[in-house]
């Protein structure tokens, strides 16, 4: 029982992170109908920016953990959104209007490019951050097992919930949100109403990257280490989460993230930690076979 | 050719797709504050003309000059799509309706006022924090939308998803949405298609009011001759991408070239008259 509750906590934390990354996939798919395979690597870049930031602040003698965290979050969000913008501008926009496959291949190329860039400039070894976020709350002990809620987990859940509500408000209530949804439904018509579609797409990429950046900082805080390859696995898992929730659906991305996180946590605890990725990707295959529109996605109905 | 009285001058416009000239050396003046109809058999190049006006196609040859009362002469063919609506204030509707089906009717009309809102919101920042300047702009946008919905008899439908409404209603919403952009030139591609006789009569009334009361110039593609002959001040007839006649409804009804294009060589002008008669 205690183990199950511990894994529930761990799973929700992990799921929150996947959910944040999955939103980037789902938003981009919604607006331009492509899967941005470089999105996982954008997340990886943000984690590296976080490591650099934390190390820099530590060497400058900043000892206040909240101050360091807020500074790094802001820096990482800013720089990572610029990455998101640049990727769209250089790798996808020139291919708009060509075949559907072209931007997909370009995305894979961009993913490899980002990985190699970080590997070359930062080295291939695992990078740690100075331990800053240790400790937690011991909830209870039973059967010799202590259920522990780490401070970093509380942080992840609070930040994710806050971010999700802000983001939902942005999409449903603001002028930008309306413009974004209009572009999803009919880009041509949106342009003919005087809306700058290219700018909307750029902003979508930047917001997706910003959310991934928050996820990147959180993961850095949570695990304390990063390497240039984390983007690939996290990206594919977040993509699975997006597909599971229904690609194009924002609540679906969050729900899919949570489910994937929970499955991974419970699978690791009760079956096999080595094969946890097998569980995740089996789900991807099953969803694609039996419910391609996902849990919350609506199947495409062709009107005749 | 007098620029002051024409809102639009289409000059020697050609649009070729490979060997096919969809529009061939077309010159056309659209008088300001009037209703101009473009008619012609299927494939005459009418929709292609609209596509050239609104930045969809870059014309192979020729120019489309818009005489904007405040901004001077604008070359529409050089503007990107969104600037045609934003800067030149030229808006079009489509033959097959293109509303945002998952948004409510009201949202459809608010999206069309996006640029005003975006400026007031400093690119969403003020919108996020709901500052007074943004709330004022939003209230103004809402007021304009409600005004048009009321005038077009759509106000009860304001909170319904646009895609769930009947065809005739969707057509009116599309026009209402176009009006929210504050157009000086409104291009309507077959607005009467699929409307029943009552709806079609209402549309006639609306178009005439827009031109007369709001001073909006209207360019109309239409197959329904009962609409064309009733509302148009000026008619331009296209066939195979070329202009074959231009004039008032009376002149067009009696033009031998038009009768030939519509009905073939046989002297069947009575049939056109029969179709045209109200």
XYZ file of C-alpha atoms in Angstrom:
582
model
C 0.000 0.000 0.000
C 2.730 2.444 1.005
C 4.662 1.555 -2.118
C 1.588 2.155 -4.247
C 1.058 5.628 -2.768
C 4.724 6.458 -3.262
C 4.482 5.375 -6.883
C 1.315 7.413 -7.292
C 3.217 10.504 -6.143
C 6.173 9.687 -8.378
C 3.901 8.934 -11.318
C 1.956 12.164 -11.026
C 5.175 14.160 -10.874
C 6.562 12.449 -13.935
C 3.193 12.746 -15.675
C 3.065 16.494 -15.065
C 6.388 16.846 -16.832
C 5.279 14.702 -19.771
C 2.056 16.670 -19.960
C 3.910 19.984 -20.218
C 6.014 18.672 -23.078
C 3.029 16.993 -24.745
C 1.228 20.340 -25.003
C 3.974 21.548 -27.336
C 3.379 18.587 -29.653
C -0.363 18.928 -29.600
C -0.431 22.706 -30.169
C 1.912 22.533 -33.114
C -0.014 19.620 -34.575
C -3.235 21.547 -34.117
C -2.040 24.611 -35.949
C 0.104 23.287 -38.792
C -0.682 19.573 -38.797
C 2.871 18.380 -38.305
C 4.602 16.483 -35.513
C 7.526 18.574 -34.358
C 10.040 15.844 -33.618
C 12.588 18.427 -32.524
C 10.363 19.378 -29.599
C 11.969 16.836 -27.247
C 15.340 18.329 -28.030
C 14.061 21.820 -27.355
C 13.220 20.458 -23.917
C 16.735 19.021 -23.617
C 18.256 22.391 -24.560
C 16.163 24.032 -21.841
C 17.503 21.552 -19.289
C 21.041 22.472 -20.312
C 20.232 26.155 -19.999
C 18.950 25.332 -16.508
C 22.163 23.496 -15.575
C 24.245 26.391 -16.872
C 22.082 28.847 -14.983
C 22.208 26.957 -11.697
C 25.953 26.457 -11.938
C 26.499 30.099 -12.797
C 24.349 31.307 -9.928
C 26.081 28.932 -7.501
C 29.485 30.224 -8.581
C 28.238 33.781 -8.147
C 27.390 32.885 -4.594
C 23.608 33.016 -4.873
C 22.512 30.751 -2.067
C 18.812 31.521 -1.945
C 17.063 28.573 -3.540
C 13.830 30.411 -4.529
C 15.836 33.233 -6.111
C 17.989 30.816 -8.080
C 14.957 28.867 -9.187
C 12.981 31.876 -10.392
C 15.998 33.334 -12.190
C 16.752 30.071 -13.937
C 13.110 29.549 -14.873
C 12.896 32.993 -16.455
C 16.203 32.608 -18.290
C 15.376 29.153 -19.529
C 11.900 30.150 -20.721
C 13.313 33.175 -22.572
C 16.169 31.388 -24.299
C 14.163 28.281 -25.078
C 11.339 30.266 -26.688
C 13.943 31.826 -28.932
C 15.065 28.310 -29.855
C 11.441 27.368 -30.576
C 11.032 30.420 -32.778
C 14.306 29.800 -34.615
C 13.527 26.147 -35.302
C 10.173 27.050 -36.846
C 11.629 29.935 -38.812
C 14.550 28.043 -40.299
C 13.370 24.439 -40.580
C 9.584 24.532 -41.056
C 8.401 27.826 -42.471
C 10.391 27.556 -45.711
C 8.711 24.181 -46.254
C 5.172 25.349 -45.654
C 3.084 24.528 -48.677
C 5.295 21.644 -49.727
C 4.389 17.990 -49.079
C 3.386 16.851 -45.612
C 6.448 14.672 -45.350
C 8.994 17.442 -45.941
C 8.644 19.284 -42.588
C 8.583 15.926 -40.796
C 11.968 15.004 -42.239
C 13.200 18.497 -41.523
C 12.052 18.063 -37.906
C 14.031 14.859 -37.511
C 17.042 16.652 -38.987
C 16.576 19.511 -36.556
C 16.362 17.027 -33.685
C 19.672 15.420 -34.672
C 21.220 18.842 -35.162
C 20.244 20.041 -31.679
C 21.498 16.841 -30.049
C 24.827 17.091 -31.802
C 25.154 20.764 -31.115
C 24.727 20.204 -27.400
C 26.974 17.162 -27.450
C 29.732 19.147 -29.156
C 29.472 22.258 -27.051
C 28.631 20.691 -23.676
C 30.245 17.295 -23.976
C 28.646 13.885 -24.006
C 28.943 13.203 -20.293
C 26.134 13.503 -17.786
C 26.021 16.974 -16.225
C 24.997 17.373 -12.605
C 23.741 20.482 -10.858
C 24.812 21.492 -7.374
C 22.395 19.809 -4.939
C 19.916 22.501 -4.006
C 16.549 20.900 -3.702
C 17.113 18.075 -1.279
C 14.686 17.047 1.376
C 11.017 16.435 1.585
C 8.164 15.553 3.841
C 7.820 12.075 5.268
C 4.128 11.373 5.049
C 3.842 8.068 6.917
C 5.561 4.774 7.391
C 3.988 1.383 7.044
C 5.450 -2.076 6.513
C 8.881 -0.548 6.939
C 8.411 1.718 3.939
C 8.314 5.493 4.327
C 6.188 7.428 1.878
C 8.076 10.566 1.052
C 6.935 13.690 -0.759
C 10.032 15.486 -1.993
C 10.035 19.278 -2.095
C 10.920 19.107 -5.765
C 7.800 17.024 -6.398
C 5.598 19.557 -4.637
C 7.255 22.256 -6.724
C 6.637 20.375 -9.978
C 2.978 19.769 -9.251
C 2.287 23.343 -8.115
C 4.098 24.903 -11.072
C 2.368 22.583 -13.522
C -1.095 23.245 -12.153
C -0.491 27.024 -12.184
C 0.903 26.902 -15.698
C -1.943 24.772 -16.992
C -4.607 27.082 -15.640
C -2.848 30.136 -17.054
C -2.451 28.406 -20.361
C -6.089 27.302 -20.501
C -7.118 30.883 -19.829
C -4.808 32.097 -22.586
C -6.297 29.730 -25.157
C -9.961 30.029 -24.244
C -10.320 33.651 -23.214
C -7.724 35.936 -24.759
C -7.437 37.474 -28.173
C -4.336 35.430 -28.904
C -6.183 32.249 -27.951
C -8.997 33.001 -30.363
C -6.534 33.748 -33.125
C -4.712 30.512 -32.373
C -7.925 28.479 -32.487
C -8.995 30.236 -35.670
C -5.704 29.255 -37.310
C -6.278 25.662 -36.228
C -9.623 25.555 -37.976
C -8.884 27.459 -41.181
C -5.564 29.158 -41.720
C -6.461 30.681 -45.077
C -9.636 32.247 -43.827
C -7.868 33.529 -40.735
C -5.375 35.363 -42.938
C -8.205 36.806 -45.021
C -9.676 38.324 -41.882
C -6.463 40.283 -41.425
C -4.661 38.059 -38.941
C -0.961 37.471 -39.392
C -0.889 33.681 -39.546
C 2.898 33.378 -39.683
C 3.196 35.344 -36.489
C 0.552 33.196 -34.818
C 2.452 30.056 -35.771
C 5.713 31.527 -34.469
C 4.046 32.389 -31.171
C 2.620 28.884 -30.938
C 6.095 27.424 -31.277
C 7.413 29.856 -28.693
C 4.691 28.993 -26.186
C 5.232 25.276 -26.747
C 8.964 25.777 -26.203
C 8.340 27.862 -23.085
C 6.238 25.087 -21.546
C 8.921 22.553 -22.455
C 11.462 24.879 -20.825
C 9.562 24.820 -17.559
C 9.456 21.032 -17.799
C 13.210 21.037 -18.499
C 13.993 23.132 -15.437
C 11.722 20.978 -13.272
C 13.355 17.763 -14.418
C 16.786 19.198 -13.815
C 15.727 20.082 -10.295
C 14.083 16.689 -9.789
C 16.795 14.389 -11.089
C 19.786 16.708 -10.674
C 21.452 15.462 -13.863
C 21.031 15.999 -17.601
C 22.665 14.719 -20.752
C 22.282 15.507 -24.430
C 20.130 12.439 -25.063
C 17.286 13.059 -22.572
C 15.284 14.949 -25.195
C 14.822 11.947 -27.421
C 13.235 9.610 -24.861
C 11.234 12.321 -23.096
C 10.117 13.658 -26.467
C 8.864 10.280 -27.688
C 7.081 9.695 -24.388
C 5.436 13.090 -24.456
C 4.474 12.392 -28.046
C 2.904 9.125 -26.861
C 1.062 11.117 -24.215
C -0.232 13.521 -26.855
C -1.419 10.644 -29.056
C -2.994 8.870 -26.100
C -4.888 11.987 -25.076
C -5.858 12.747 -28.645
C -3.392 14.770 -30.671
C -4.712 18.307 -31.099
C -6.550 18.261 -27.776
C -4.947 20.315 -24.993
C -6.684 18.667 -22.006
C -5.938 15.387 -23.770
C -2.208 16.139 -23.732
C -2.272 16.737 -20.001
C -4.373 13.649 -19.312
C -2.187 11.532 -21.586
C 0.910 12.821 -19.763
C -0.485 11.842 -16.385
C -1.512 8.381 -17.566
C 1.891 7.709 -19.113
C 3.620 8.945 -15.945
C 1.502 6.707 -13.733
C 1.897 3.647 -15.927
C 5.644 4.127 -15.955
C 5.847 4.526 -12.186
C 3.695 1.497 -11.408
C 5.270 -0.672 -14.055
C 8.746 0.129 -12.671
C 7.686 -0.685 -9.135
C 5.754 -3.883 -9.682
C 6.994 -5.401 -12.914
C 10.315 -4.309 -14.263
C 12.124 -0.987 -14.186
C 14.242 -2.004 -17.177
C 11.187 -2.553 -19.347
C 9.233 0.577 -18.444
C 9.786 2.069 -21.882
C 8.338 -1.082 -23.421
C 5.129 -0.440 -21.487
C 4.919 3.149 -22.731
C 5.508 2.330 -26.344
C 3.169 -0.673 -26.290
C 0.506 1.834 -25.295
C 1.423 3.995 -28.280
C 0.968 1.018 -30.574
C -2.303 -0.058 -28.957
C -3.764 3.435 -29.113
C -2.804 3.809 -32.754
C -4.406 0.428 -33.506
C -7.651 0.701 -31.573
C -8.332 4.349 -30.935
C -6.249 6.539 -33.259
C -8.167 9.663 -32.269
C -7.058 9.221 -28.636
C -9.010 9.501 -25.415
C -10.258 13.055 -25.805
C -9.675 13.624 -29.505
C -12.643 13.684 -31.782
C -12.443 11.455 -34.830
C -12.351 13.324 -38.106
C -15.785 13.202 -39.650
C -15.884 13.966 -43.330
C -19.021 15.870 -44.155
C -20.597 15.040 -47.459
C -10.845 55.324 -65.331
C -11.304 58.167 -62.891
C -9.590 57.056 -59.675
C -11.720 59.201 -57.404
C -14.951 57.454 -58.253
C -13.618 53.949 -58.487
C -12.612 52.013 -55.440
C -10.850 49.382 -57.491
C -9.079 49.428 -60.835
C -8.203 46.082 -62.285
C -5.735 46.749 -65.059
C -4.831 44.314 -67.798
C -4.920 41.424 -65.388
C -3.916 37.954 -66.566
C -3.677 34.798 -64.546
C -2.243 31.767 -66.265
C -1.973 28.237 -64.931
C 0.463 26.545 -67.268
C -1.060 26.984 -70.695
C -4.505 27.880 -69.419
C -5.394 31.538 -69.093
C -8.035 31.647 -66.368
C -8.073 35.407 -66.697
C -6.948 36.966 -69.917
C -6.143 40.685 -70.128
C -9.033 41.805 -67.935
C -9.598 45.464 -67.091
C -12.401 46.381 -64.751
C -13.367 49.388 -62.661
C -15.429 48.989 -59.527
C -17.313 52.180 -58.659
C -17.231 53.315 -55.049
C -20.311 52.741 -52.899
C -22.050 50.695 -55.595
C -22.816 47.043 -56.147
C -20.878 45.548 -59.011
C -21.721 42.034 -60.145
C -19.334 39.750 -61.989
C -21.231 37.104 -63.895
C -20.354 34.513 -66.470
C -20.685 30.808 -67.215
C -18.857 28.258 -65.075
C -15.113 28.469 -65.540
C -15.261 32.044 -66.772
C -12.618 33.105 -64.232
C -14.813 34.824 -61.660
C -13.429 33.122 -58.581
C -9.911 33.392 -59.977
C -10.458 37.147 -60.132
C -11.395 37.137 -56.437
C -8.353 35.050 -55.652
C -6.167 37.619 -57.386
C -7.792 40.439 -55.419
C -7.269 38.869 -52.025
C -3.673 37.714 -52.258
C -4.445 34.060 -52.948
C -2.872 34.109 -56.358
C -0.147 36.360 -57.634
C -1.374 37.501 -61.054
C 0.849 36.588 -63.971
C 0.496 40.063 -65.495
C -1.342 43.229 -64.576
C -2.254 45.084 -61.445
C -5.093 45.540 -59.024
C -5.172 49.056 -57.591
C -7.292 49.854 -54.586
C -8.045 53.522 -53.977
C -8.214 53.714 -50.220
C -9.805 56.935 -48.903
C -7.195 57.301 -46.146
C -4.212 55.250 -47.253
C -4.080 56.250 -50.929
C -3.461 53.778 -53.709
C -2.605 50.257 -52.640
C -1.502 47.527 -55.009
C -3.447 44.530 -53.794
C -1.417 41.975 -55.707
C 1.700 42.950 -53.755
C 0.144 42.708 -50.299
C 0.327 39.513 -48.241
C -3.050 37.883 -47.530
C -3.563 39.315 -44.062
C -2.688 42.853 -45.159
C -5.431 42.774 -47.795
C -7.959 42.707 -44.969
C -6.009 44.649 -42.366
C -4.519 47.462 -44.398
C -6.609 47.617 -47.565
C -9.852 46.647 -45.819
C -10.888 44.311 -48.589
C -12.682 41.224 -47.315
C -14.118 38.284 -49.166
C -16.449 35.406 -48.476
C -16.312 31.984 -50.076
C -18.609 29.991 -52.307
C -18.222 27.082 -49.896
C -18.701 28.649 -46.486
C -15.560 29.009 -44.397
C -16.609 29.817 -40.874
C -14.686 28.530 -37.865
C -17.139 25.705 -37.174
C -16.021 24.911 -33.619
C -16.272 28.495 -32.426
C -19.467 30.192 -31.428
C -21.030 32.697 -33.800
C -19.943 35.523 -31.508
C -16.355 34.258 -31.364
C -16.291 34.105 -35.154
C -17.130 37.792 -35.248
C -14.645 38.703 -32.505
C -11.794 36.908 -34.269
C -12.394 39.202 -37.233
C -11.636 42.171 -34.960
C -8.420 40.645 -33.788
C -6.090 43.435 -34.900
C -7.825 46.102 -32.846
C -7.792 43.814 -29.829
C -4.180 42.837 -30.335
C -3.092 46.463 -30.370
C -5.103 47.218 -27.251
C -3.686 44.190 -25.509
C 0.021 44.873 -26.300
C 0.202 41.464 -27.911
C -1.799 39.640 -25.290
C 0.155 40.804 -22.254
C -2.492 43.271 -21.142
C -5.095 40.745 -22.174
C -3.647 38.220 -19.763
C -3.859 40.697 -16.934
C -7.191 42.112 -18.128
C -6.053 45.745 -17.998
C -8.719 48.451 -18.450
C -7.479 49.409 -21.948
C -7.936 45.849 -23.090
C -11.318 45.481 -21.464
C -12.492 48.639 -23.248
C -11.287 47.301 -26.593
C -12.966 44.005 -25.890
C -16.217 45.727 -24.995
C -16.036 47.707 -28.245
C -15.414 44.541 -30.250
C -18.323 42.871 -28.521
C -20.569 45.833 -29.233
C -19.718 45.813 -32.912
C -20.328 42.080 -33.156
C -23.646 42.339 -31.353
C -24.658 45.231 -33.575
C -24.120 43.247 -36.774
C -25.691 40.120 -35.332
C -28.777 42.104 -34.428
C -28.996 43.777 -37.806
C -28.666 40.473 -39.607
C -31.184 38.786 -37.349
C -28.610 36.417 -35.849
C -28.491 37.549 -32.251
C -30.313 34.494 -30.855
C -27.648 32.298 -32.384
C -24.702 34.212 -30.854
C -23.578 31.428 -28.504
C -24.190 28.474 -30.823
C -21.249 26.748 -32.475
C -21.186 28.107 -36.027
C -20.856 24.642 -37.571
C -24.154 23.487 -36.053
C -26.305 26.063 -37.810
C -28.247 25.680 -41.053
C -26.659 26.636 -44.340
C -28.577 29.864 -44.955
C -27.748 31.097 -41.464
C -24.072 30.277 -41.921
C -24.056 32.396 -45.083
C -25.356 35.365 -43.149
C -22.811 34.790 -40.374
C -20.060 34.815 -42.945
C -21.236 38.196 -44.189
C -21.585 39.471 -40.605
C -18.053 38.339 -39.859
C -16.722 40.065 -42.981
C -18.487 43.260 -41.904
C -16.678 43.137 -38.544
C -13.396 43.746 -40.400
C -14.811 47.186 -41.400
C -14.451 46.548 -45.118
C -14.468 49.333 -47.662
C -14.775 46.707 -50.382
C -16.720 43.528 -49.732
C -16.240 40.681 -52.195
C -19.000 38.090 -52.037
C -18.589 34.806 -53.871
C -22.069 33.458 -54.631
C -23.759 34.642 -51.443
C -27.175 33.467 -52.654
C -26.123 29.896 -53.447
C -28.264 27.436 -51.518
C -30.610 30.073 -50.147
C -34.365 29.687 -50.385
C -36.385 32.451 -52.120
C -37.186 34.200 -48.854
C -33.565 34.178 -47.666
C -32.474 35.319 -51.088
C -34.861 38.276 -50.962
C -33.496 39.183 -47.529
C -29.983 39.053 -48.921
C -30.947 41.478 -51.715
C -32.299 43.852 -49.133
C -29.159 43.558 -46.995
C -26.748 44.162 -49.868
C -28.627 47.236 -51.025
C -28.691 48.613 -47.484
C -24.954 48.035 -47.025
C -24.129 49.940 -50.193
C -26.650 52.710 -49.618
C -26.404 53.255 -45.844
C -22.859 52.162 -45.023
C -21.228 53.224 -48.273
C -19.546 49.841 -48.611
C -18.596 49.000 -52.173
C -19.622 45.484 -53.065
C -18.208 43.162 -55.648
C -20.468 40.208 -56.206
C -20.125 36.901 -57.987
C -23.532 35.400 -58.470
C -25.346 32.905 -60.640
C -28.800 33.727 -59.361
C -30.002 36.272 -61.922
C -32.889 37.370 -59.723
C -30.278 38.657 -57.261
C -27.897 40.067 -59.855
C -30.480 41.989 -61.843
C -32.190 43.332 -58.772
C -29.252 44.633 -56.717
C -26.498 45.456 -59.202
C -25.662 48.958 -60.273
C -23.093 47.664 -62.678
C -22.487 44.263 -64.250
C -19.366 42.805 -65.794
C -19.706 39.618 -67.832
C -16.767 37.255 -68.169
C -16.352 34.349 -70.510
C -13.180 32.292 -70.853
C -11.328 34.815 -68.700
C -12.206 37.763 -70.906
C -14.635 40.561 -70.380
C -17.360 40.283 -73.005
C -19.732 42.955 -71.779
C -20.111 45.618 -69.118
C -22.975 47.920 -68.230
C -26.225 48.374 -66.382
C -28.557 45.395 -65.850
C -30.740 46.542 -68.773
C -27.791 46.828 -71.118
C -26.526 43.389 -70.124
C -29.900 41.718 -70.631
C -29.988 42.951 -74.183
C -26.359 42.409 -75.071
C -26.051 39.888 -77.918
C -22.589 38.743 -76.749
C -23.933 37.874 -73.328
C -26.868 35.979 -74.730
C -24.523 34.064 -76.987
C -22.155 33.176 -74.122
C -24.937 31.965 -71.886
C -27.160 30.235 -74.368
C -25.097 29.416 -77.398
C -25.460 30.654 -80.958
C -29.165 30.025 -81.509
C -31.312 33.097 -81.049
C -32.565 32.168 -77.652
C -32.578 35.590 -76.083
C -36.104 34.975 -74.904
C -34.795 32.295 -72.565
C -32.404 34.716 -70.865
C -35.231 37.166 -70.454
C -37.377 34.458 -69.015
C -34.667 33.600 -66.491
C -34.031 37.223 -65.638
C -37.633 38.247 -65.114
C -38.428 38.650 -61.442
